[in-house]
Short mmCIF file of C-alpha atoms (C1' of nucleotides) in Angstrom, two decimals:
data_model
loop_
_atom_site.label_atom_id
_atom_site.label_comp_id
_atom_site.label_asym_id
_atom_site.label_seq_id
_atom_site.Cartn_x
_atom_site.Cartn_y
_atom_site.Cartn_z
CA MET A 617 2.56 28.97 24.72
CA ALA A 618 4.95 26.74 27.07
CA THR A 619 1.63 25.02 28.65
CA MET A 620 -0.46 24.57 25.07
CA SER A 621 -0.53 20.65 24.33
CA ALA A 622 0.91 19.48 21.01
CA GLY A 623 -2.55 18.92 20.27
CA HIS A 624 -3.90 22.27 21.01
CA LYS A 625 -0.82 24.01 18.83
CA ARG A 626 -1.66 21.68 15.76
CA GLU A 627 -5.36 22.68 16.07
CA ILE A 628 -4.68 26.26 15.65
CA SER A 629 -2.25 25.75 12.59
CA LYS A 630 -5.00 23.83 11.08
CA GLN A 631 -7.38 26.69 11.51
CA ASP A 632 -4.52 29.22 10.05
CA TYR A 633 -4.05 26.72 7.17
CA ASN A 634 -7.95 26.14 6.22
CA ALA A 635 -7.99 30.12 6.47
CA ASN A 636 -5.52 30.43 4.49
CA LEU A 637 -6.81 27.80 2.11
CA ALA A 638 -10.32 29.14 1.78
CA GLU A 639 -8.74 32.45 0.73
CA CYS A 640 -6.55 31.00 -2.06
CA ALA A 641 -7.53 32.13 -5.84
CA GLY A 642 -5.70 29.03 -7.24
CA HIS A 643 -7.66 26.38 -5.22
CA GLU A 644 -11.00 27.93 -5.81
CA VAL A 645 -10.71 27.67 -9.35
CA LEU A 646 -8.78 24.46 -9.16
CA SER A 647 -11.96 22.85 -7.33
CA ALA A 648 -14.23 24.24 -10.07
CA LEU A 649 -12.08 22.67 -12.83
CA SER A 650 -11.95 19.54 -11.22
CA ASP A 651 -15.87 19.33 -11.10
CA LYS A 652 -16.93 16.51 -12.89
CA TRP A 653 -19.70 18.07 -14.75
CA LEU A 654 -18.39 21.60 -14.67
CA THR A 655 -15.81 20.72 -17.27
CA LEU A 656 -18.11 19.03 -19.65
CA VAL A 657 -20.54 21.61 -19.39
CA VAL A 658 -18.11 24.09 -20.61
CA SER A 659 -16.77 21.82 -23.04
CA ALA A 660 -20.11 21.17 -24.57
CA LEU A 661 -20.72 24.77 -24.76
CA ALA A 662 -17.56 25.80 -26.27
CA ASP A 663 -18.90 25.55 -29.82
CA GLY A 664 -22.11 27.85 -28.95
CA PRO A 665 -25.28 28.18 -26.68
CA LEU A 666 -27.23 25.33 -25.85
CA ARG A 667 -30.68 24.65 -24.85
CA HIS A 668 -31.45 22.64 -21.32
CA SER A 669 -32.47 19.86 -23.01
CA GLU A 670 -29.49 19.53 -25.65
CA LEU A 671 -27.15 19.72 -22.98
CA ALA A 672 -29.09 17.18 -20.96
CA ARG A 673 -28.56 14.69 -24.27
CA ILE A 674 -24.76 15.64 -24.93
CA ILE A 675 -23.71 14.97 -21.11
CA ALA A 676 -26.36 11.98 -20.64
CA GLY A 677 -24.59 10.79 -17.81
CA ALA A 678 -25.54 13.79 -15.65
CA SER A 679 -28.83 13.53 -13.90
CA GLN A 680 -31.20 16.41 -14.38
CA LYS A 681 -30.33 17.61 -10.59
CA MET A 682 -26.58 17.67 -11.34
CA LEU A 683 -27.06 19.47 -14.77
CA THR A 684 -29.01 22.09 -13.07
CA GLN A 685 -26.78 22.50 -10.23
CA THR A 686 -23.77 22.48 -12.27
CA LEU A 687 -25.73 25.06 -14.30
CA ARG A 688 -26.41 27.09 -11.47
CA LYS A 689 -23.03 27.35 -10.10
CA LEU A 690 -20.98 28.60 -13.43
CA GLU A 691 -24.06 31.02 -14.08
CA ARG A 692 -23.42 32.32 -10.25
CA ASP A 693 -19.69 32.34 -11.31
CA GLY A 694 -20.10 34.78 -14.28
CA LEU A 695 -18.89 31.85 -16.66
CA VAL A 696 -22.62 31.48 -18.39
CA VAL A 697 -25.33 33.40 -19.10
CA ARG A 698 -28.84 31.91 -18.81
CA THR A 699 -31.11 33.23 -21.37
CA VAL A 700 -34.99 32.48 -20.44
CA THR A 701 -37.76 33.06 -23.03
CA ALA A 702 -40.91 32.83 -21.41
CA SER A 703 -43.20 30.90 -23.85
CA VAL A 704 -45.21 27.59 -24.05
CA PRO A 705 -43.26 25.34 -23.92
CA PRO A 706 -40.56 27.03 -22.09
CA ARG A 707 -37.05 27.79 -23.56
CA VAL A 708 -33.60 28.42 -21.86
CA ASP A 709 -30.61 28.58 -23.38
CA TYR A 710 -27.28 28.65 -21.86
CA GLU A 711 -24.31 30.55 -23.31
CA LEU A 712 -20.69 30.74 -22.23
CA THR A 713 -19.60 34.27 -21.41
CA ALA A 714 -15.78 35.67 -22.07
CA LEU A 715 -15.00 34.59 -18.58
CA GLY A 716 -16.28 31.40 -19.15
CA HIS A 717 -14.35 30.67 -22.54
CA GLY A 718 -10.99 31.85 -20.87
CA LEU A 719 -11.66 28.50 -18.93
CA LEU A 720 -11.22 26.47 -22.16
CA PRO A 721 -7.16 27.12 -23.07
CA ILE A 722 -6.93 26.00 -19.45
CA GLN A 723 -8.79 22.81 -19.95
CA ARG A 724 -6.78 22.28 -23.11
CA SER A 725 -3.60 22.39 -21.85
CA ILE A 726 -4.24 19.82 -19.26
CA LYS A 727 -5.86 17.80 -21.73
CA THR A 728 -2.51 18.32 -23.51
CA TRP A 729 -0.26 17.11 -20.65
CA ALA A 730 -2.46 14.44 -19.57
CA GLU A 731 -2.55 12.77 -23.32
CA THR A 732 1.18 13.29 -23.35
CA HIS A 733 2.15 11.76 -20.05
CA ILE A 734 -0.78 9.72 -18.97
CA ASP A 735 0.90 6.27 -20.25
CA ALA A 736 3.92 6.96 -18.71
CA ILE A 737 1.70 7.36 -15.22
CA HIS A 738 -0.05 4.60 -16.16
CA LYS A 739 3.48 2.34 -16.49
CA ALA A 740 4.68 3.94 -13.23
CA ARG A 741 1.33 2.57 -11.45
CA VAL A 742 1.85 -1.00 -13.08
CA ARG A 743 5.57 -1.05 -12.02
CA TYR A 744 4.05 -0.09 -8.23
CA ASP A 745 1.83 -2.16 -8.39
CA ALA A 746 3.88 -5.39 -9.47
CA ASN A 747 6.48 -4.34 -6.69
CA GLY A 748 4.08 -4.40 -3.95
CA ASP A 749 2.92 -7.84 -4.29
CA MET B 1392 -34.91 -0.46 -30.15
CA ALA B 1393 -38.40 0.44 -31.03
CA THR B 1394 -39.93 -0.94 -28.12
CA MET B 1395 -37.41 0.51 -25.97
CA SER B 1396 -38.35 2.86 -22.80
CA ALA B 1397 -36.86 6.10 -22.73
CA GLY B 1398 -35.31 4.70 -19.19
CA HIS B 1399 -33.74 1.92 -20.70
CA LYS B 1400 -32.14 4.43 -23.24
CA ARG B 1401 -31.08 6.76 -20.75
CA GLU B 1402 -29.66 3.90 -18.79
CA ILE B 1403 -27.45 2.59 -21.62
CA SER B 1404 -26.35 6.24 -22.65
CA LYS B 1405 -25.15 6.61 -19.28
CA GLN B 1406 -23.32 3.41 -19.32
CA ASP B 1407 -21.46 4.49 -22.48
CA TYR B 1408 -20.55 7.58 -21.16
CA ASN B 1409 -19.29 6.32 -17.93
CA ALA B 1410 -17.32 4.00 -19.79
CA ASN B 1411 -15.95 6.92 -21.85
CA LEU B 1412 -14.96 9.09 -18.93
CA ALA B 1413 -13.14 6.39 -17.20
CA GLU B 1414 -10.91 5.83 -20.28
CA CYS B 1415 -10.48 10.28 -20.77
CA ALA B 1416 -6.68 10.75 -20.01
CA GLY B 1417 -7.71 14.54 -19.31
CA HIS B 1418 -10.28 13.62 -16.81
CA GLU B 1419 -7.78 11.56 -14.82
CA VAL B 1420 -5.21 14.23 -14.48
CA LEU B 1421 -7.79 16.53 -13.77
CA SER B 1422 -8.75 14.42 -10.50
CA ALA B 1423 -5.43 14.45 -9.37
CA LEU B 1424 -4.76 17.84 -9.73
CA SER B 1425 -8.03 18.74 -8.11
CA ASP B 1426 -6.69 16.76 -4.89
CA LYS B 1427 -6.90 19.39 -2.14
CA TRP B 1428 -3.31 17.79 -0.57
CA LEU B 1429 -1.64 16.59 -3.71
CA THR B 1430 -1.30 20.11 -5.35
CA LEU B 1431 0.47 21.45 -1.80
CA VAL B 1432 2.39 18.55 -1.54
CA VAL B 1433 3.82 18.83 -5.09
CA SER B 1434 4.38 22.74 -4.68
CA ALA B 1435 6.17 21.91 -1.42
CA LEU B 1436 8.59 19.59 -3.10
CA ALA B 1437 8.98 21.98 -6.11
CA ASP B 1438 11.99 23.48 -4.22
CA GLY B 1439 13.71 20.48 -4.04
CA PRO B 1440 13.46 17.38 -1.61
CA LEU B 1441 11.86 17.22 1.77
CA ARG B 1442 11.31 14.40 4.66
CA HIS B 1443 8.22 13.69 5.67
CA SER B 1444 8.26 15.25 9.07
CA GLU B 1445 9.20 18.60 7.10
CA LEU B 1446 6.18 17.93 4.69
CA ALA B 1447 3.88 17.49 7.66
CA ARG B 1448 5.16 20.80 9.31
CA ILE B 1449 4.84 22.89 6.05
CA ILE B 1450 1.21 21.41 4.73
CA ALA B 1451 0.04 21.27 8.47
CA GLY B 1452 -3.55 21.25 7.50
CA ALA B 1453 -3.37 17.69 6.36
CA SER B 1454 -3.81 14.96 8.79
CA GLN B 1455 -0.60 12.28 8.93
CA LYS B 1456 -3.37 9.64 7.44
CA MET B 1457 -4.02 12.08 4.35
CA LEU B 1458 -0.18 13.37 4.00
CA THR B 1459 0.65 9.58 3.60
CA GLN B 1460 -2.54 8.99 1.40
CA THR B 1461 -1.48 11.80 -0.91
CA LEU B 1462 2.35 10.75 -0.90
CA ARG B 1463 1.65 7.13 -1.59
CA LYS B 1464 -0.70 8.02 -4.61
CA LEU B 1465 1.78 10.39 -6.24
CA GLU B 1466 4.62 7.76 -5.93
CA ARG B 1467 2.17 5.54 -7.31
CA ASP B 1468 2.02 7.54 -10.39
CA GLY B 1469 5.70 8.31 -10.71
CA LEU B 1470 5.60 11.87 -9.73
CA VAL B 1471 7.75 11.68 -6.81
CA VAL B 1472 10.47 8.98 -5.45
CA ARG B 1473 10.44 7.92 -1.92
CA THR B 1474 13.88 7.33 -0.36
CA VAL B 1475 14.24 5.12 3.02
CA THR B 1476 17.18 5.41 4.83
CA ALA B 1477 17.07 2.60 7.06
CA SER B 1478 18.56 3.65 10.58
CA VAL B 1479 17.63 5.13 14.01
CA PRO B 1480 15.72 7.29 13.57
CA PRO B 1481 14.35 6.10 10.42
CA ARG B 1482 14.63 8.65 7.74
CA VAL B 1483 12.34 9.19 4.80
CA ASP B 1484 12.71 11.78 1.95
CA TYR B 1485 10.60 12.77 -1.11
CA GLU B 1486 11.25 14.23 -4.18
CA LEU B 1487 9.54 14.98 -7.61
CA THR B 1488 10.63 13.41 -10.45
CA ALA B 1489 10.69 15.10 -14.11
CA LEU B 1490 6.99 13.70 -14.43
CA GLY B 1491 6.29 15.22 -11.13
CA HIS B 1492 8.04 18.75 -12.23
CA GLY B 1493 5.89 18.62 -15.49
CA LEU B 1494 2.92 19.42 -12.96
CA LEU B 1495 4.40 22.38 -11.76
CA PRO B 1496 3.88 24.63 -14.95
CA ILE B 1497 0.00 23.57 -15.14
CA GLN B 1498 -0.68 24.59 -11.64
CA ARG B 1499 1.19 27.74 -12.35
CA SER B 1500 -0.99 28.40 -15.08
CA ILE B 1501 -4.08 27.91 -13.52
CA LYS B 1502 -2.77 29.91 -10.49
CA THR B 1503 -2.08 32.69 -12.77
CA TRP B 1504 -5.27 32.80 -14.51
CA ALA B 1505 -7.12 32.53 -11.27
CA GLU B 1506 -5.45 35.42 -9.95
CA THR B 1507 -6.47 37.40 -12.60
CA HIS B 1508 -10.17 36.47 -13.06
CA ILE B 1509 -11.15 35.64 -9.39
CA ASP B 1510 -12.15 39.02 -8.17
CA ALA B 1511 -14.68 39.14 -11.64
CA ILE B 1512 -15.85 35.78 -10.42
CA HIS B 1513 -16.43 37.24 -7.04
CA LYS B 1514 -18.00 40.25 -8.51
CA ALA B 1515 -20.34 38.24 -10.52
CA ARG B 1516 -21.15 36.00 -7.21
CA VAL B 1517 -22.62 39.09 -5.39
CA ARG B 1518 -24.12 40.43 -8.13
CA TYR B 1519 -26.16 36.84 -8.51
CA ASP B 1520 -26.74 36.72 -4.90
CA ALA B 1521 -28.07 40.21 -4.88
CA ASN B 1522 -30.51 39.71 -7.45
CA GLY B 1523 -31.87 36.40 -5.88
CA ASP B 1524 -32.90 37.85 -2.66
"C1'" DC C 1411 9.96 8.98 13.34
"C1'" DG C 1412 7.34 7.24 9.57
"C1'" DG C 1413 3.49 4.20 8.74
"C1'" DT C 1414 -0.89 1.39 9.44
"C1'" DA C 1415 -5.54 0.30 10.78
"C1'" DT C 1416 -9.91 1.41 12.41
"C1'" DC C 1417 -14.26 3.80 13.36
"C1'" DC C 1418 -16.73 7.75 12.47
"C1'" DG C 1419 -19.29 12.14 10.77
"C1'" DT C 1420 -19.78 14.61 6.96
"C1'" DC C 1421 -21.48 15.56 2.41
"C1'" DA C 1422 -21.73 15.14 -2.66
"C1'" DC C 1423 -24.33 12.20 -5.91
"C1'" DG C 1424 -28.08 9.63 -7.83
"C1'" DA C 1425 -32.77 8.12 -8.31
"C1'" DT C 1426 -37.19 9.59 -7.67
"C1'" DA C 1427 -41.56 12.57 -7.95
"C1'" DC C 1428 -43.70 16.75 -7.88
"C1'" DT C 1429 -44.27 21.84 -9.41
"C1'" DG C 1430 -44.85 26.00 -13.13
"C1'" DC D 1044 -39.56 21.96 -21.38
"C1'" DA D 1045 -37.19 23.60 -17.12
"C1'" DG D 1046 -36.76 23.09 -11.94
"C1'" DT D 1047 -37.04 22.19 -7.04
"C1'" DA D 1048 -37.31 19.17 -3.32
"C1'" DT D 1049 -37.04 14.97 -0.60
"C1'" DC D 1050 -34.61 10.75 0.58
"C1'" DG D 1051 -30.85 6.92 0.05
"C1'" DT D 1052 -26.29 5.67 0.08
"C1'" DG D 1053 -21.18 5.95 -0.65
"C1'" DA D 1054 -16.56 7.80 -0.99
"C1'" DC D 1055 -13.74 11.12 1.23
"C1'" DG D 1056 -11.36 13.02 5.38
"C1'" DG D 1057 -10.00 13.71 10.13
"C1'" DA D 1058 -9.13 11.26 14.96
"C1'" DT D 1059 -7.57 8.11 17.14
"C1'" DA D 1060 -4.46 3.95 18.73
"C1'" DC D 1061 -1.06 0.98 17.55
"C1'" DC D 1062 3.11 -1.40 15.03
"C1'" DG D 1063 8.03 -1.08 12.71
#
DNA sequence: CGGTATCCGTCACGATACTG
DNA sequence: CAGTATCGTGACGGATACCG
């Protein structure tokens, strides 16, 4: 260790750190929650199942690719169930699972906190930007 | 409207949508919470004020740039206060504000939910990946 | 010690076009 | 109607080097 460079030591710390981060459940969920479209899809499905095209209409801002990608991710994590009806035309419904519903209280609590304190944050920003000029 | 192409209509929806999203307090806070380093810095400061170099040691995985960038962001939003002691060598302390402390319960609730359900999510993933092969 | 500026690799996102 | 594949772009993170 004595001959180890500071850079090298730092490199090792980083590896430890990233390994640690990868195992962190909190961060995993956090990254899911922070997904721009994921949150919106979950909210949209909160009231009940929807077809792919319905989601596309409600979300609107999402490209077809992002919508599918988000839904796949949610399905993979067991947060939504995907029901395919093989007919002409094909029909696919998406529905929130119990696990998926569990996300809603968290979303709501964040939203509540956000709406309570967002103006304080905005004011802080203005003050900060004013001092910095 | 009658002569408007579907593509054009979609474009307008998207603009509406993005404008809406930009104003959404929930998403603003969400994007802050999802910041990889921001969360860690807030957690590190939860127990009390720390110097820049202390944070660097604790976080370890963060580059100097990311650390400073994160701290600036937090400071700008009024979540931490930055105290400079002009001496040789210079000393800078960071401390959570009341607003910053408000973030902790949210982080904790996410962490709790995550640790409760992460194994269910992992199992769902394994199942999904197994079916897809 | 604390902070800034610059360059560069990576990857998520979006637009488009095509398949079943 | 639902989904996949491909390509271009732009924001973000990291490494390095340099000021106060």
